[in-house]
Amino acid sequence: MIKEGAKKFNAILLFILMLFSTIAMTVNVREVNGEILNNYPIILVHGLYGWGKEDIKNLNYWGGKNDLEKSLNDLGFKTMSATVGAVSSNWDRAVELYYYIKGGRVDYGAAHSKECGHERYGKTFKGIYPEWDEVSKVHLIGHSFGGQTIRLLTELLRDGDKTEQDYYESHTSEGISSLFLGSKSWISSITTVATPLNGATYANYINESNFSVKNLFLSAGAIVGLDIFNVKLDLKLEQWGLKRNEEDSIFEYRKRVEESNIWDSNDNALYDLTTDAASKFNENSKTYSDIYYFSYNGNNSTKSILSGYYLPKKLALSSISAIITGRYRSGNKLPFGDKSWWKNDGTVSVISAQYPFGAPHKSDDGIIKKGIWIIYPTMENWGHGDFVGVNSKKNFSDITNFYKKVATDLSNLPK
């Protein structure tokens, strides 16, 4: 009897061990309708005039006085934030983003650097996610200009760059970055938040009005609600020989930037933010069939009964850009006319933030598919800075809940 009881006990114990072993092997595997869900990290990419966590004490780009990155991590979503050039071109930012994530010395490309007149190599980064590859993919979230940056990075990863490839064939001794060779399916999803996917008419206005670089600085500072005269901000323009030294005052630094060759070319954010530049980008860009695309946009303007223009709902540092965007006329050069571009979040037109013109798209209906832009409903009373908590009167809980919803949706996407 004792031996029989021992056999039964051992059998039960073995069954329990096998059960827990099975649970242990499957605990990290989540499924929906038989499809394995992902555990890819989220990487946040700032927009124009953005900065990194190490740049400004007590003020985060993502969260303002709070820390959105930390909040998302505390909620269980692996989240990291990247830092790229504040007013650099979309190309330079996309290249920097690649190395910031993967690690290595920034290589802007031999052909690109010679054409634009700046140094080929930049900073060396250790990489915030060096294991990044086609198995260990990422979700990219870009706010404002950051949305354009993550789109271009995806293009380079997938298709490389023919200009750089052609140059390399004739100058093999100079080498070529693997980024420009393409064939890297490393992106799971792209999410744009208040992004000028079709350009910003405010950038058009600055260019057409022949604003000085000083005014560009003031305008850009208003976009994010940042008083640049009171912070030690480095625009990260080392490739142009514009590293800010510790002894530099903001006035000395700005003067060197104003006199830089960066403004003699189109290799800067001011040009890339225009509707013309965005249109050219969209004509040559792709929507890949194995990537999820999502866009969020806000409206913080109201139509004037007297003039028909759109005015900011509340006066703020971004009111100048809101007023200009709310009445901008282009001589019928814009694809959908003028008035359809007037409703805005204070900086970016609603119509521009929904989807890249010409790309497959649909309004959110609860059915998510790869290779098509899912447009979420316009978030009323959300200004441009509200989406990151800078120059915002939103409660941080509102911002956290928004990104919690975004992060939850991304983590529930099948691999």
XYZ file of N, CA and C in Angstrom, residues 30-160:
393
model
N 1.685 35.695 -25.625
C 0.295 36.137 -25.627
C -0.283 35.928 -27.016
N -1.514 35.432 -27.056
C -2.122 35.139 -28.339
C -3.516 35.752 -28.429
N -3.891 36.138 -29.643
C -5.245 36.564 -29.964
C -5.634 35.865 -31.245
N -6.699 35.057 -31.162
C -7.142 34.286 -32.329
C -6.014 33.449 -32.923
N -5.186 32.915 -32.026
C -4.117 32.045 -32.491
C -2.876 32.756 -32.974
N -2.882 34.097 -32.966
C -1.714 34.851 -33.428
C -0.894 35.318 -32.234
N 0.410 35.072 -32.295
C 1.297 35.472 -31.205
C 1.497 36.980 -31.222
N 1.279 37.598 -30.066
C 1.441 39.044 -29.960
C 2.893 39.388 -29.685
N 3.215 40.660 -29.867
C 4.619 41.079 -29.803
C 4.998 41.646 -28.435
N 6.287 41.690 -28.201
C 6.824 42.363 -27.009
C 7.899 43.365 -27.419
N 7.709 43.966 -28.592
C 8.690 44.915 -29.112
C 8.683 46.209 -28.288
N 9.833 46.829 -28.101
C 9.893 48.088 -27.356
C 9.352 49.263 -28.178
N 8.963 50.303 -27.465
C 8.486 51.544 -28.079
C 9.614 52.568 -28.000
N 9.854 53.239 -29.115
C 10.870 54.292 -29.134
C 10.205 55.607 -29.520
N 10.358 56.607 -28.663
C 9.759 57.922 -28.860
C 10.745 58.841 -29.565
N 10.276 59.538 -30.592
C 11.144 60.418 -31.382
C 10.556 61.827 -31.393
N 11.332 62.782 -30.888
C 10.843 64.154 -30.753
C 10.800 64.891 -32.089
N 10.140 66.031 -32.062
C 9.999 66.843 -33.260
C 10.963 68.009 -33.306
N 10.585 69.028 -34.074
C 11.394 70.232 -34.229
C 11.697 70.853 -32.876
N 12.936 71.248 -32.707
C 13.391 71.885 -31.484
C 13.279 70.992 -30.267
N 13.296 69.685 -30.502
C 13.231 68.759 -29.388
C 14.571 68.592 -28.709
N 14.543 67.941 -27.570
C 15.767 67.762 -26.791
C 15.713 66.438 -26.054
N 16.863 66.008 -25.556
C 16.960 64.757 -24.830
C 16.833 64.947 -23.334
N 16.683 63.847 -22.626
C 16.487 63.909 -21.181
C 17.697 64.498 -20.465
N 18.869 64.371 -21.101
C 20.080 64.876 -20.473
C 20.339 66.347 -20.773
N 19.524 66.959 -21.647
C 19.801 68.314 -22.115
C 19.291 69.406 -21.179
N 18.096 69.248 -20.681
C 17.476 70.296 -19.869
C 16.977 69.691 -18.562
N 17.474 70.179 -17.456
C 17.067 69.655 -16.166
C 15.624 70.047 -15.858
N 14.904 69.102 -15.309
C 13.536 69.339 -14.818
C 12.530 69.656 -15.914
N 12.898 69.390 -17.165
C 11.936 69.589 -18.248
C 12.175 68.539 -19.319
N 11.222 67.643 -19.468
C 11.306 66.591 -20.472
C 10.517 66.978 -21.715
N 11.040 66.596 -22.876
C 10.234 66.789 -24.083
C 8.982 65.928 -23.979
N 9.161 64.699 -23.530
C 8.046 63.770 -23.371
C 7.543 63.828 -21.929
N 6.633 64.767 -21.678
C 6.023 64.855 -20.364
C 6.163 66.190 -19.680
N 7.029 67.066 -20.189
C 7.206 68.365 -19.554
C 7.854 68.218 -18.193
N 7.186 68.670 -17.153
C 7.721 68.551 -15.796
C 7.608 67.122 -15.271
N 6.876 66.290 -15.996
C 6.749 64.876 -15.659
C 7.568 64.053 -16.644
N 7.614 62.758 -16.433
C 8.433 61.873 -17.254
C 7.543 60.801 -17.877
N 7.128 61.035 -19.119
C 6.241 60.101 -19.801
C 6.927 58.760 -20.066
N 8.191 58.813 -20.431
C 8.930 57.576 -20.695
C 8.917 56.672 -19.467
N 9.208 57.242 -18.308
C 9.207 56.471 -17.070
C 7.810 55.955 -16.752
N 6.804 56.774 -16.969
C 5.427 56.366 -16.680
C 5.019 55.158 -17.504
N 5.388 55.155 -18.780
C 5.053 54.019 -19.641
C 5.809 52.768 -19.213
N 7.060 52.933 -18.837
C 7.820 51.786 -18.334
C 7.211 51.251 -17.046
N 6.780 52.146 -16.166
C 6.150 51.727 -14.914
C 4.853 50.963 -15.169
N 4.201 51.279 -16.285
C 2.963 50.587 -16.649
C 3.229 49.248 -17.335
N 4.504 48.938 -17.559
C 4.844 47.646 -18.151
C 5.173 47.679 -19.617
N 5.235 48.881 -20.206
C 5.563 49.000 -21.624
C 7.024 49.433 -21.763
N 7.846 48.568 -22.327
C 9.250 48.912 -22.495
C 9.354 50.098 -23.441
N 9.831 51.230 -22.937
C 9.823 52.478 -23.697
C 11.170 53.178 -23.577
N 11.635 53.714 -24.691
C 12.880 54.479 -24.726
C 12.650 55.731 -25.560
N 13.412 56.782 -25.306
C 13.303 58.004 -26.104
C 14.632 58.278 -26.782
N 14.563 58.788 -27.999
C 15.759 59.085 -28.790
C 15.980 60.589 -28.857
N 17.213 60.967 -29.141
C 17.561 62.381 -29.285
C 18.296 62.588 -30.601
N 17.771 63.483 -31.430
C 18.396 63.795 -32.720
C 18.479 65.305 -32.881
N 18.979 65.781 -34.023
C 19.150 67.207 -34.251
C 17.856 67.992 -34.109
N 17.938 69.139 -33.448
C 16.744 69.939 -33.166
C 16.189 70.626 -34.406
N 17.073 71.144 -35.273
C 16.619 71.824 -36.490
C 17.282 71.226 -37.724
N 17.834 70.034 -37.575
C 18.496 69.369 -38.700
C 17.477 68.897 -39.731
N 17.967 68.575 -40.909
C 17.106 68.070 -41.968
C 16.541 66.714 -41.590
N 15.495 66.318 -42.273
C 14.896 65.018 -42.018
C 15.898 63.901 -42.275
N 16.742 64.050 -43.301
C 17.758 63.054 -43.618
C 18.742 62.894 -42.455
N 19.309 64.013 -42.013
C 20.295 63.948 -40.936
C 19.681 63.367 -39.669
N 18.452 63.738 -39.374
C 17.769 63.223 -38.185
C 17.516 61.721 -38.295
N 17.095 61.273 -39.470
C 16.815 59.843 -39.665
C 18.085 59.012 -39.499
N 19.198 59.514 -40.055
C 20.473 58.813 -39.923
C 20.911 58.775 -38.463
N 20.783 59.905 -37.779
C 21.149 59.955 -36.359
C 20.289 59.002 -35.539
N 19.016 58.931 -35.882
C 18.102 58.049 -35.155
C 18.524 56.588 -35.287
N 18.945 56.219 -36.476
C 19.412 54.847 -36.704
C 20.554 54.502 -35.751
N 21.553 55.356 -35.690
C 22.714 55.082 -34.851
C 22.398 55.252 -33.363
N 21.480 56.152 -33.044
C 21.105 56.342 -31.643
C 20.465 55.063 -31.106
N 19.692 54.393 -31.937
C 19.044 53.154 -31.518
C 20.017 51.976 -31.588
N 20.651 51.801 -32.723
C 21.485 50.621 -32.977
C 22.878 50.741 -32.373
N 23.411 51.943 -32.364
C 24.769 52.168 -31.880
C 25.757 52.320 -33.020
N 26.842 53.043 -32.774
C 27.880 53.249 -33.777
C 28.097 54.718 -34.075
N 29.072 54.979 -34.938
C 29.389 56.352 -35.314
C 28.483 56.797 -36.456
N 27.856 57.935 -36.303
C 26.918 58.448 -37.306
C 27.637 58.683 -38.631
N 27.086 58.111 -39.694
C 27.597 58.293 -41.054
C 26.469 58.864 -41.901
N 26.553 60.171 -42.182
C 25.484 60.834 -42.931
C 25.484 60.463 -44.408
N 26.512 59.740 -44.844
C 26.618 59.356 -46.249
C 27.607 60.231 -46.983
N 28.485 59.596 -47.756
C 29.512 60.340 -48.488
C 28.896 61.284 -49.511
N 27.951 60.790 -50.290
C 27.327 61.608 -51.338
C 26.528 62.751 -50.737
N 25.728 62.436 -49.740
C 24.889 63.459 -49.102
C 25.740 64.558 -48.485
N 26.776 64.173 -47.767
C 27.611 65.152 -47.073
C 28.328 66.078 -48.041
N 28.822 65.527 -49.140
C 29.514 66.360 -50.129
C 28.540 67.312 -50.811
N 27.368 66.827 -51.118
C 26.376 67.679 -51.782
C 25.946 68.829 -50.877
N 25.777 68.549 -49.578
C 25.254 69.558 -48.663
C 26.338 70.412 -48.023
N 27.575 69.940 -48.044
C 28.674 70.745 -47.524
C 28.923 70.637 -46.042
N 28.591 69.489 -45.456
C 28.924 69.306 -44.045
C 29.730 68.028 -43.853
N 30.200 67.799 -42.647
C 31.024 66.639 -42.344
C 30.245 65.344 -42.563
N 30.974 64.317 -42.975
C 30.312 63.037 -43.218
C 29.968 62.312 -41.923
N 30.845 62.422 -40.935
C 30.664 61.656 -39.702
C 30.268 62.559 -38.532
N 29.506 61.968 -37.629
C 29.056 62.693 -36.451
C 29.404 61.965 -35.180
N 28.527 62.052 -34.210
C 28.760 61.462 -32.899
C 28.779 59.930 -32.958
N 29.324 59.343 -31.910
C 29.278 57.896 -31.737
C 28.342 57.584 -30.575
N 27.372 56.725 -30.826
C 26.396 56.347 -29.810
C 26.576 54.886 -29.412
N 26.329 54.586 -28.146
C 26.422 53.201 -27.686
C 25.194 52.397 -28.096
N 24.099 53.085 -28.388
C 22.876 52.411 -28.802
C 21.955 52.119 -27.637
N 20.706 52.528 -27.749
C 19.739 52.262 -26.681
C 19.068 50.909 -26.860
N 19.217 50.318 -28.049
C 18.641 48.996 -28.323
C 19.510 48.299 -29.370
N 20.752 47.945 -28.993
C 21.717 47.400 -29.959
C 21.303 46.076 -30.579
N 20.396 45.326 -29.938
C 19.945 44.050 -30.495
C 18.927 44.214 -31.619
N 18.610 45.439 -31.939
C 17.618 45.761 -32.972
C 17.934 45.062 -34.289
N 16.980 44.262 -34.794
C 17.119 43.607 -36.092
C 15.737 43.140 -36.539
N 15.685 42.247 -37.524
C 14.392 41.829 -38.070
C 13.635 40.900 -37.130
N 14.305 40.377 -36.121
C 13.628 39.570 -35.105
C 13.231 40.455 -33.925
N 14.160 41.265 -33.471
C 13.907 42.199 -32.369
C 13.518 43.555 -32.945
N 12.279 43.662 -33.389
C 11.807 44.880 -34.043
C 11.432 45.951 -33.021
N 10.984 47.091 -33.500
C 10.573 48.188 -32.619
C 9.298 48.823 -33.134
N 8.604 49.483 -32.215
C 7.496 50.377 -32.552
C 8.043 51.799 -32.487
N 7.881 52.573 -33.531
C 8.350 53.950 -33.542
C 7.168 54.911 -33.403
N 7.268 55.829 -32.445
C 6.261 56.877 -32.264
C 6.951 58.222 -32.458
N 6.469 59.015 -33.401
C 7.061 60.317 -33.664
C 6.071 61.432 -33.440
N 6.471 62.423 -32.661
C 5.634 63.600 -32.471
C 6.094 64.695 -33.417
N 5.144 65.368 -34.056
C 5.437 66.484 -34.939
C 6.416 66.048 -36.038
N 7.507 66.784 -36.212
C 8.496 66.459 -37.248
C 9.103 65.070 -37.028
N 9.030 64.578 -35.812
C 9.534 63.242 -35.521
C 8.817 62.167 -36.311
N 7.551 62.439 -36.667
C 6.806 61.471 -37.476
C 7.372 61.334 -38.878
N 7.832 62.460 -39.436
C 8.478 62.410 -40.743
C 9.831 61.699 -40.651
N 10.522 61.902 -39.548
C 11.831 61.292 -39.353
C 11.739 59.776 -39.291
N 10.744 59.245 -38.590
C 10.622 57.787 -38.500
C 10.172 57.194 -39.828
N 9.446 57.967 -40.618
C 9.070 57.478 -41.953
C 10.299 57.358 -42.843
N 11.156 58.389 -42.831
C 12.344 58.349 -43.676
C 13.302 57.257 -43.212
N 13.456 57.086 -41.910
C 14.313 56.019 -41.414
C 13.828 54.668 -41.928
N 12.530 54.465 -41.924
C 11.973 53.207 -42.425
C 12.303 53.008 -43.897
N 12.221 54.094 -44.673
C 12.566 54.022 -46.102
C 14.022 53.580 -46.282
N 14.920 54.176 -45.518
C 16.339 53.850 -45.637
C 16.605 52.414 -45.200
N 15.965 51.991 -44.127
C 16.143 50.627 -43.664
C 15.695 49.623 -44.719
N 14.574 49.895 -45.337
C 14.011 48.934 -46.283
C 14.675 48.977 -47.654
N 14.840 50.185 -48.202
C 15.299 50.314 -49.586
C 16.690 50.922 -49.731
N 17.273 51.368 -48.634
C 18.575 52.012 -48.736
C 18.478 53.314 -49.491
